[in-house]
Amino acid sequence: AQSVTQLGSHVSVSEGALVLLRCNYSSSVPPYLFWYVQYPNQGLQLLLKYTSAATLVKGINGFEAEFKKSETSFHLTKPSAHMSDAAEYFCAVSDRSFGNEKLTFGTGTRLTIIP
Amino acid sequence: DTGVSQDPRHKITKRGQNVTFRCDPISEHNRLYWYRQTLGQGPEFLTYFQNEAQLEKSRLLSDRFSAERPKGSFSTLEIQRTEQGDSAMYLCASSLGGGKQFFGPGTRLTVL
């Protein structure tokens, strides 16, 4: 069974500082990995996805994530935080082996930006 | 690409009533998923359709829940005899495969 662990349910950073949100995964097969962002009372928006083409994945809004197989990690980073980055972030894993590519999500990390 | 839409956005109901939610996926997407998200948690998979066929249901989907996708287009999720524990955000997503799912805005259900 696949699973995702997000370390830190709440992260606060100052505006302009580095954002680092941590995600570790467990999967018996090479997975798809994703980061989604959710703003209050809204659905999820895909930030980026890893599908094995490259270990460093660039996404929208200046975010990127690096797949490290040896550490089973897929941490999300952004060099300089902006106030508009305040939201809930979810890491997710999908088993690419079968037709049902259902997502298994972590519990989320709420990012607060300090002015 | 008009995105995934869900209706209603909010539903308040009394315990014991039946509710039905609708999801309209992106038109060419053959895969459709339903997820449930409770407060402070990530979404959890409920069920999956490929075209009109419901191919997988989570154990979370009790007998009170039923989902359909007639003609492989829109989908409905019905909850019978609602309970307070059903209060959650119900999210729909559609996909063409390749791992990328597009989510709708969700239906927030409150059971009083």
PDB file of C-alpha atoms in Angstrom:
ATOM      1  CA  ALA A   1       0.000   0.000   0.000  1.00  0.00           C
ATOM      2  CA  GLN A   2       1.146   3.498  -0.755  1.00  0.00           C
ATOM      3  CA  SER A   3       1.398   6.258   1.798  1.00  0.00           C
ATOM      4  CA  VAL A   4       2.649   9.779   2.178  1.00  0.00           C
ATOM      5  CA  THR A   5       3.962  11.518   5.273  1.00  0.00           C
ATOM      6  CA  GLN A   6       4.140  15.271   5.468  1.00  0.00           C
ATOM      7  CA  LEU A   7       6.380  16.503   8.256  1.00  0.00           C
ATOM      8  CA  GLY A   8       5.010  19.602   9.920  1.00  0.00           C
ATOM      9  CA  SER A   9       1.307  20.348   9.858  1.00  0.00           C
ATOM     10  CA  HIS A  10       2.074  24.070  10.121  1.00  0.00           C
ATOM     11  CA  VAL A  11       5.007  25.985   8.658  1.00  0.00           C
ATOM     12  CA  SER A  12       5.575  29.722   9.001  1.00  0.00           C
ATOM     13  CA  VAL A  13       8.116  31.662   6.975  1.00  0.00           C
ATOM     14  CA  SER A  14       8.815  35.323   6.492  1.00  0.00           C
ATOM     15  CA  GLU A  15       7.979  36.988   3.214  1.00  0.00           C
ATOM     16  CA  GLY A  16      10.999  36.628   0.946  1.00  0.00           C
ATOM     17  CA  ALA A  17      12.415  33.650   2.833  1.00  0.00           C
ATOM     18  CA  LEU A  18      12.903  30.107   1.563  1.00  0.00           C
ATOM     19  CA  VAL A  19       9.896  27.810   1.668  1.00  0.00           C
ATOM     20  CA  LEU A  20      10.578  24.128   2.387  1.00  0.00           C
ATOM     21  CA  LEU A  21       7.703  21.686   2.804  1.00  0.00           C
ATOM     22  CA  ARG A  22       8.657  18.091   3.483  1.00  0.00           C
ATOM     23  CA  CYS A  23       7.141  14.934   2.019  1.00  0.00           C
ATOM     24  CA  ASN A  24       8.207  11.316   2.319  1.00  0.00           C
ATOM     25  CA  TYR A  25       6.486   8.522   0.461  1.00  0.00           C
ATOM     26  CA  SER A  26       6.159   4.800   0.602  1.00  0.00           C
ATOM     27  CA  SER A  27       5.414   2.818  -2.524  1.00  0.00           C
ATOM     28  CA  SER A  28       6.185  -0.686  -3.720  1.00  0.00           C
ATOM     29  CA  VAL A  29       6.417   0.424  -7.342  1.00  0.00           C
ATOM     30  CA  PRO A  30       7.820   3.539  -9.003  1.00  0.00           C
ATOM     31  CA  PRO A  31       5.208   6.118  -8.182  1.00  0.00           C
ATOM     32  CA  TYR A  32       3.802   9.262  -9.593  1.00  0.00           C
ATOM     33  CA  LEU A  33       4.273  12.038  -7.009  1.00  0.00           C
ATOM     34  CA  PHE A  34       2.405  15.301  -6.801  1.00  0.00           C
ATOM     35  CA  TRP A  35       2.107  18.511  -4.875  1.00  0.00           C
ATOM     36  CA  TYR A  36      -1.273  20.227  -4.754  1.00  0.00           C
ATOM     37  CA  VAL A  37      -2.245  23.563  -3.211  1.00  0.00           C
ATOM     38  CA  GLN A  38      -5.624  24.329  -1.681  1.00  0.00           C
ATOM     39  CA  TYR A  39      -6.913  27.792  -0.876  1.00  0.00           C
ATOM     40  CA  PRO A  40      -9.742  28.169   1.659  1.00  0.00           C
ATOM     41  CA  ASN A  41     -13.037  26.645   0.537  1.00  0.00           C
ATOM     42  CA  GLN A  42     -11.631  25.706  -2.848  1.00  0.00           C
ATOM     43  CA  GLY A  43     -10.613  22.551  -4.647  1.00  0.00           C
ATOM     44  CA  LEU A  44      -7.052  21.443  -5.227  1.00  0.00           C
ATOM     45  CA  GLN A  45      -4.749  22.936  -7.815  1.00  0.00           C
ATOM     46  CA  LEU A  46      -1.813  20.958  -9.160  1.00  0.00           C
ATOM     47  CA  LEU A  47       1.544  22.623  -8.468  1.00  0.00           C
ATOM     48  CA  LEU A  48       3.774  19.982 -10.031  1.00  0.00           C
ATOM     49  CA  LYS A  49       4.137  16.271 -10.673  1.00  0.00           C
ATOM     50  CA  TYR A  50       6.947  13.758 -10.901  1.00  0.00           C
ATOM     51  CA  THR A  51       6.652  10.942 -13.420  1.00  0.00           C
ATOM     52  CA  SER A  52      10.324   9.879 -13.716  1.00  0.00           C
ATOM     53  CA  ALA A  53      11.361  12.125 -16.610  1.00  0.00           C
ATOM     54  CA  ALA A  54      13.572  14.276 -14.369  1.00  0.00           C
ATOM     55  CA  THR A  55      14.309  14.252 -10.664  1.00  0.00           C
ATOM     56  CA  LEU A  56      14.021  18.033 -10.316  1.00  0.00           C
ATOM     57  CA  VAL A  57      10.534  19.114 -11.231  1.00  0.00           C
ATOM     58  CA  LYS A  58       9.538  22.721 -11.783  1.00  0.00           C
ATOM     59  CA  GLY A  59       5.968  23.762 -11.195  1.00  0.00           C
ATOM     60  CA  ILE A  60       3.788  26.808 -11.218  1.00  0.00           C
ATOM     61  CA  ASN A  61       4.216  29.926  -9.098  1.00  0.00           C
ATOM     62  CA  GLY A  62       7.977  29.399  -8.719  1.00  0.00           C
ATOM     63  CA  PHE A  63       7.730  26.104  -6.833  1.00  0.00           C
ATOM     64  CA  GLU A  64       9.928  23.096  -7.494  1.00  0.00           C
ATOM     65  CA  ALA A  65      10.461  19.673  -5.962  1.00  0.00           C
ATOM     66  CA  GLU A  66      13.254  17.133  -6.077  1.00  0.00           C
ATOM     67  CA  PHE A  67      12.640  13.397  -6.187  1.00  0.00           C
ATOM     68  CA  LYS A  68      15.218  11.513  -4.103  1.00  0.00           C
ATOM     69  CA  LYS A  69      14.716   7.777  -4.370  1.00  0.00           C
ATOM     70  CA  SER A  70      17.386   6.952  -1.787  1.00  0.00           C
ATOM     71  CA  GLU A  71      15.579   9.112   0.778  1.00  0.00           C
ATOM     72  CA  THR A  72      12.050   8.357  -0.511  1.00  0.00           C
ATOM     73  CA  SER A  73      11.450  12.078  -0.389  1.00  0.00           C
ATOM     74  CA  PHE A  74       9.794  14.667  -2.585  1.00  0.00           C
ATOM     75  CA  HIS A  75      10.223  17.984  -0.758  1.00  0.00           C
ATOM     76  CA  LEU A  76       8.686  21.177  -2.123  1.00  0.00           C
ATOM     77  CA  THR A  77      10.699  24.393  -2.214  1.00  0.00           C
ATOM     78  CA  LYS A  78      10.387  27.993  -3.296  1.00  0.00           C
ATOM     79  CA  PRO A  79      13.331  30.382  -3.031  1.00  0.00           C
ATOM     80  CA  SER A  80      11.360  33.435  -1.958  1.00  0.00           C
ATOM     81  CA  ALA A  81       7.966  33.310  -0.248  1.00  0.00           C
ATOM     82  CA  HIS A  82       5.173  35.630  -1.278  1.00  0.00           C
ATOM     83  CA  MET A  83       2.096  36.536   0.722  1.00  0.00           C
ATOM     84  CA  SER A  84      -0.067  34.838  -1.901  1.00  0.00           C
ATOM     85  CA  ASP A  85       1.621  31.502  -1.112  1.00  0.00           C
ATOM     86  CA  ALA A  86      -0.319  31.229   2.145  1.00  0.00           C
ATOM     87  CA  ALA A  87      -2.437  28.092   1.703  1.00  0.00           C
ATOM     88  CA  GLU A  88      -2.651  24.375   2.501  1.00  0.00           C
ATOM     89  CA  TYR A  89      -0.252  22.138   0.605  1.00  0.00           C
ATOM     90  CA  PHE A  90      -0.758  18.446   0.007  1.00  0.00           C
ATOM     91  CA  CYS A  91       1.715  15.864  -1.177  1.00  0.00           C
ATOM     92  CA  ALA A  92       0.195  12.872  -2.955  1.00  0.00           C
ATOM     93  CA  VAL A  93       1.302   9.572  -4.449  1.00  0.00           C
ATOM     94  CA  SER A  94      -0.294   7.498  -7.176  1.00  0.00           C
ATOM     95  CA  ASP A  95       0.369   3.948  -8.270  1.00  0.00           C
ATOM     96  CA  ARG A  96       1.081   4.108 -11.974  1.00  0.00           C
ATOM     97  CA  SER A  97       0.815   0.349 -12.418  1.00  0.00           C
ATOM     98  CA  PHE A  98      -2.930   0.116 -12.791  1.00  0.00           C
ATOM     99  CA  GLY A  99      -5.704   1.937 -14.607  1.00  0.00           C
ATOM    100  CA  ASN A 100      -7.003   3.490 -11.420  1.00  0.00           C
ATOM    101  CA  GLU A 101      -4.520   6.237 -10.689  1.00  0.00           C
ATOM    102  CA  LYS A 102      -6.187   7.168  -7.419  1.00  0.00           C
ATOM    103  CA  LEU A 103      -4.280   9.604  -5.286  1.00  0.00           C
ATOM    104  CA  THR A 104      -3.214   8.944  -1.716  1.00  0.00           C
ATOM    105  CA  PHE A 105      -2.716  12.251   0.071  1.00  0.00           C
ATOM    106  CA  GLY A 106      -0.748  13.320   3.082  1.00  0.00           C
ATOM    107  CA  THR A 107      -2.436  15.199   5.889  1.00  0.00           C
ATOM    108  CA  GLY A 108      -1.314  18.540   4.538  1.00  0.00           C
ATOM    109  CA  THR A 109       0.900  21.414   5.624  1.00  0.00           C
ATOM    110  CA  ARG A 110      -0.570  24.824   6.281  1.00  0.00           C
ATOM    111  CA  LEU A 111       1.847  27.513   5.130  1.00  0.00           C
ATOM    112  CA  THR A 112       1.682  30.908   6.801  1.00  0.00           C
ATOM    113  CA  ILE A 113       3.642  33.860   5.434  1.00  0.00           C
ATOM    114  CA  ILE A 114       4.789  36.459   7.942  1.00  0.00           C
ATOM    115  CA  PRO A 115       4.902  39.999   6.545  1.00  0.00           C
TER     116      PRO A 115
ATOM    117  CA  ASP B   1     -11.119  23.693 -21.127  1.00  0.00           C
ATOM    118  CA  THR B   2     -13.846  24.919 -18.809  1.00  0.00           C
ATOM    119  CA  GLY B   3     -12.617  22.921 -15.829  1.00  0.00           C
ATOM    120  CA  VAL B   4     -14.412  20.535 -13.520  1.00  0.00           C
ATOM    121  CA  SER B   5     -17.618  21.873 -12.017  1.00  0.00           C
ATOM    122  CA  GLN B   6     -19.575  20.660  -9.021  1.00  0.00           C
ATOM    123  CA  ASP B   7     -23.064  21.432  -7.859  1.00  0.00           C
ATOM    124  CA  PRO B   8     -24.111  22.478  -5.305  1.00  0.00           C
ATOM    125  CA  ARG B   9     -21.146  24.171  -3.689  1.00  0.00           C
ATOM    126  CA  HIS B  10     -22.728  23.983  -0.272  1.00  0.00           C
ATOM    127  CA  LYS B  11     -25.424  21.731   1.132  1.00  0.00           C
ATOM    128  CA  ILE B  12     -26.913  21.807   4.596  1.00  0.00           C
ATOM    129  CA  THR B  13     -29.226  18.962   5.476  1.00  0.00           C
ATOM    130  CA  LYS B  14     -30.772  17.314   8.485  1.00  0.00           C
ATOM    131  CA  ARG B  15     -29.689  13.925   9.675  1.00  0.00           C
ATOM    132  CA  GLY B  16     -31.587  11.168   7.926  1.00  0.00           C
ATOM    133  CA  GLN B  17     -32.213  13.086   4.703  1.00  0.00           C
ATOM    134  CA  ASN B  18     -30.885  12.031   1.310  1.00  0.00           C
ATOM    135  CA  VAL B  19     -28.563  14.276  -0.696  1.00  0.00           C
ATOM    136  CA  THR B  20     -27.225  14.135  -4.226  1.00  0.00           C
ATOM    137  CA  PHE B  21     -24.201  15.909  -5.645  1.00  0.00           C
ATOM    138  CA  ARG B  22     -23.289  16.388  -9.268  1.00  0.00           C
ATOM    139  CA  CYS B  23     -19.906  16.576 -10.974  1.00  0.00           C
ATOM    140  CA  ASP B  24     -19.308  17.680 -14.553  1.00  0.00           C
ATOM    141  CA  PRO B  25     -15.796  16.662 -15.641  1.00  0.00           C
ATOM    142  CA  ILE B  26     -13.678  18.181 -18.371  1.00  0.00           C
ATOM    143  CA  SER B  27     -15.465  17.019 -21.495  1.00  0.00           C
ATOM    144  CA  GLU B  28     -12.863  14.725 -23.044  1.00  0.00           C
ATOM    145  CA  HIS B  29     -11.745  13.135 -19.778  1.00  0.00           C
ATOM    146  CA  ASN B  30     -12.680   9.456 -19.516  1.00  0.00           C
ATOM    147  CA  ARG B  31     -11.636   8.982 -15.883  1.00  0.00           C
ATOM    148  CA  LEU B  32     -13.556  10.403 -12.953  1.00  0.00           C
ATOM    149  CA  TYR B  33     -12.786  10.212  -9.249  1.00  0.00           C
ATOM    150  CA  TRP B  34     -14.639  11.142  -6.075  1.00  0.00           C
ATOM    151  CA  TYR B  35     -12.772  12.025  -2.882  1.00  0.00           C
ATOM    152  CA  ARG B  36     -13.895  13.074   0.587  1.00  0.00           C
ATOM    153  CA  GLN B  37     -12.015  15.586   2.696  1.00  0.00           C
ATOM    154  CA  THR B  38     -12.717  16.151   6.372  1.00  0.00           C
ATOM    155  CA  LEU B  39     -11.449  19.102   8.356  1.00  0.00           C
ATOM    156  CA  GLY B  40      -7.697  19.103   8.775  1.00  0.00           C
ATOM    157  CA  GLN B  41      -7.163  16.047   6.617  1.00  0.00           C
ATOM    158  CA  GLY B  42      -6.113  15.316   3.088  1.00  0.00           C
ATOM    159  CA  PRO B  43      -8.670  14.041   0.603  1.00  0.00           C
ATOM    160  CA  GLU B  44      -9.456  10.325   0.716  1.00  0.00           C
ATOM    161  CA  PHE B  45     -10.384   8.277  -2.321  1.00  0.00           C
ATOM    162  CA  LEU B  46     -14.005   7.147  -2.554  1.00  0.00           C
ATOM    163  CA  THR B  47     -14.614   5.767  -6.029  1.00  0.00           C
ATOM    164  CA  TYR B  48     -13.343   5.672  -9.614  1.00  0.00           C
ATOM    165  CA  PHE B  49     -15.049   5.565 -13.000  1.00  0.00           C
ATOM    166  CA  GLN B  50     -13.570   4.852 -16.374  1.00  0.00           C
ATOM    167  CA  ASN B  51     -16.154   6.049 -18.850  1.00  0.00           C
ATOM    168  CA  GLU B  52     -19.471   4.797 -17.420  1.00  0.00           C
ATOM    169  CA  ALA B  53     -18.019   1.836 -15.536  1.00  0.00           C
ATOM    170  CA  GLN B  54     -17.450   2.131 -11.792  1.00  0.00           C
ATOM    171  CA  LEU B  55     -14.244   0.150 -11.404  1.00  0.00           C
ATOM    172  CA  GLU B  56     -13.299   0.663  -7.780  1.00  0.00           C
ATOM    173  CA  LYS B  57     -14.993   1.657  -4.554  1.00  0.00           C
ATOM    174  CA  SER B  58     -13.236   2.422  -1.299  1.00  0.00           C
ATOM    175  CA  ARG B  59     -14.245   0.739   1.923  1.00  0.00           C
ATOM    176  CA  LEU B  60     -15.125   4.274   3.020  1.00  0.00           C
ATOM    177  CA  LEU B  61     -18.086   4.076   0.665  1.00  0.00           C
ATOM    178  CA  SER B  62     -20.738   2.449   2.829  1.00  0.00           C
ATOM    179  CA  ASP B  63     -23.999   1.010   1.533  1.00  0.00           C
ATOM    180  CA  ARG B  64     -25.599   4.425   2.043  1.00  0.00           C
ATOM    181  CA  PHE B  65     -23.413   5.864  -0.701  1.00  0.00           C
ATOM    182  CA  SER B  66     -23.975   5.321  -4.387  1.00  0.00           C
ATOM    183  CA  ALA B  67     -22.320   6.873  -7.402  1.00  0.00           C
ATOM    184  CA  GLU B  68     -23.195   6.800 -11.061  1.00  0.00           C
ATOM    185  CA  ARG B  69     -21.782   8.083 -14.300  1.00  0.00           C
ATOM    186  CA  PRO B  70     -24.399   7.488 -16.977  1.00  0.00           C
ATOM    187  CA  LYS B  71     -23.083   7.659 -20.530  1.00  0.00           C
ATOM    188  CA  GLY B  72     -19.618   8.402 -19.244  1.00  0.00           C
ATOM    189  CA  SER B  73     -20.255  12.102 -18.867  1.00  0.00           C
ATOM    190  CA  PHE B  74     -21.373  13.776 -15.613  1.00  0.00           C
ATOM    191  CA  SER B  75     -21.430  11.844 -12.359  1.00  0.00           C
ATOM    192  CA  THR B  76     -23.669  11.895  -9.307  1.00  0.00           C
ATOM    193  CA  LEU B  77     -22.903  10.900  -5.739  1.00  0.00           C
ATOM    194  CA  GLU B  78     -25.891  10.150  -3.524  1.00  0.00           C
ATOM    195  CA  ILE B  79     -25.842   9.735   0.212  1.00  0.00           C
ATOM    196  CA  GLN B  80     -28.923   8.154   1.771  1.00  0.00           C
ATOM    197  CA  ARG B  81     -29.959   8.623   5.394  1.00  0.00           C
ATOM    198  CA  THR B  82     -27.213  11.126   6.083  1.00  0.00           C
ATOM    199  CA  GLU B  83     -25.341  11.025   9.370  1.00  0.00           C
ATOM    200  CA  GLN B  84     -23.361  13.760  11.093  1.00  0.00           C
ATOM    201  CA  GLY B  85     -20.184  11.869  10.265  1.00  0.00           C
ATOM    202  CA  ASP B  86     -20.900  12.446   6.581  1.00  0.00           C
ATOM    203  CA  SER B  87     -20.155  16.144   7.003  1.00  0.00           C
ATOM    204  CA  ALA B  88     -17.178  16.826   4.768  1.00  0.00           C
ATOM    205  CA  MET B  89     -16.035  18.364   1.513  1.00  0.00           C
ATOM    206  CA  TYR B  90     -16.758  16.075  -1.437  1.00  0.00           C
ATOM    207  CA  LEU B  91     -14.320  16.576  -4.280  1.00  0.00           C
ATOM    208  CA  CYS B  92     -14.567  15.374  -7.845  1.00  0.00           C
ATOM    209  CA  ALA B  93     -11.594  15.067 -10.209  1.00  0.00           C
ATOM    210  CA  SER B  94     -11.265  14.079 -13.830  1.00  0.00           C
ATOM    211  CA  SER B  95      -8.347  12.824 -15.864  1.00  0.00           C
ATOM    212  CA  LEU B  96      -7.153  11.506 -19.200  1.00  0.00           C
ATOM    213  CA  GLY B  97      -4.620   9.295 -17.446  1.00  0.00           C
ATOM    214  CA  GLY B  98      -0.898   9.865 -17.088  1.00  0.00           C
ATOM    215  CA  GLY B  99      -1.390  10.748 -13.441  1.00  0.00           C
ATOM    216  CA  LYS B 100      -2.683  14.290 -13.732  1.00  0.00           C
ATOM    217  CA  GLN B 101      -6.090  14.893 -12.143  1.00  0.00           C
ATOM    218  CA  PHE B 102      -8.050  18.117 -12.333  1.00  0.00           C
ATOM    219  CA  PHE B 103     -10.171  18.890  -9.307  1.00  0.00           C
ATOM    220  CA  GLY B 104     -13.464  20.693  -9.034  1.00  0.00           C
ATOM    221  CA  PRO B 105     -14.209  23.265  -6.302  1.00  0.00           C
ATOM    222  CA  GLY B 106     -15.956  20.677  -4.134  1.00  0.00           C
ATOM    223  CA  THR B 107     -19.335  20.381  -2.422  1.00  0.00           C
ATOM    224  CA  ARG B 108     -19.297  21.143   1.281  1.00  0.00           C
ATOM    225  CA  LEU B 109     -21.882  19.028   3.110  1.00  0.00           C
ATOM    226  CA  THR B 110     -23.053  19.903   6.599  1.00  0.00           C
ATOM    227  CA  VAL B 111     -25.337  17.430   8.333  1.00  0.00           C
ATOM    228  CA  LEU B 112     -27.202  18.887  11.316  1.00  0.00           C
TER     229      LEU B 112
END
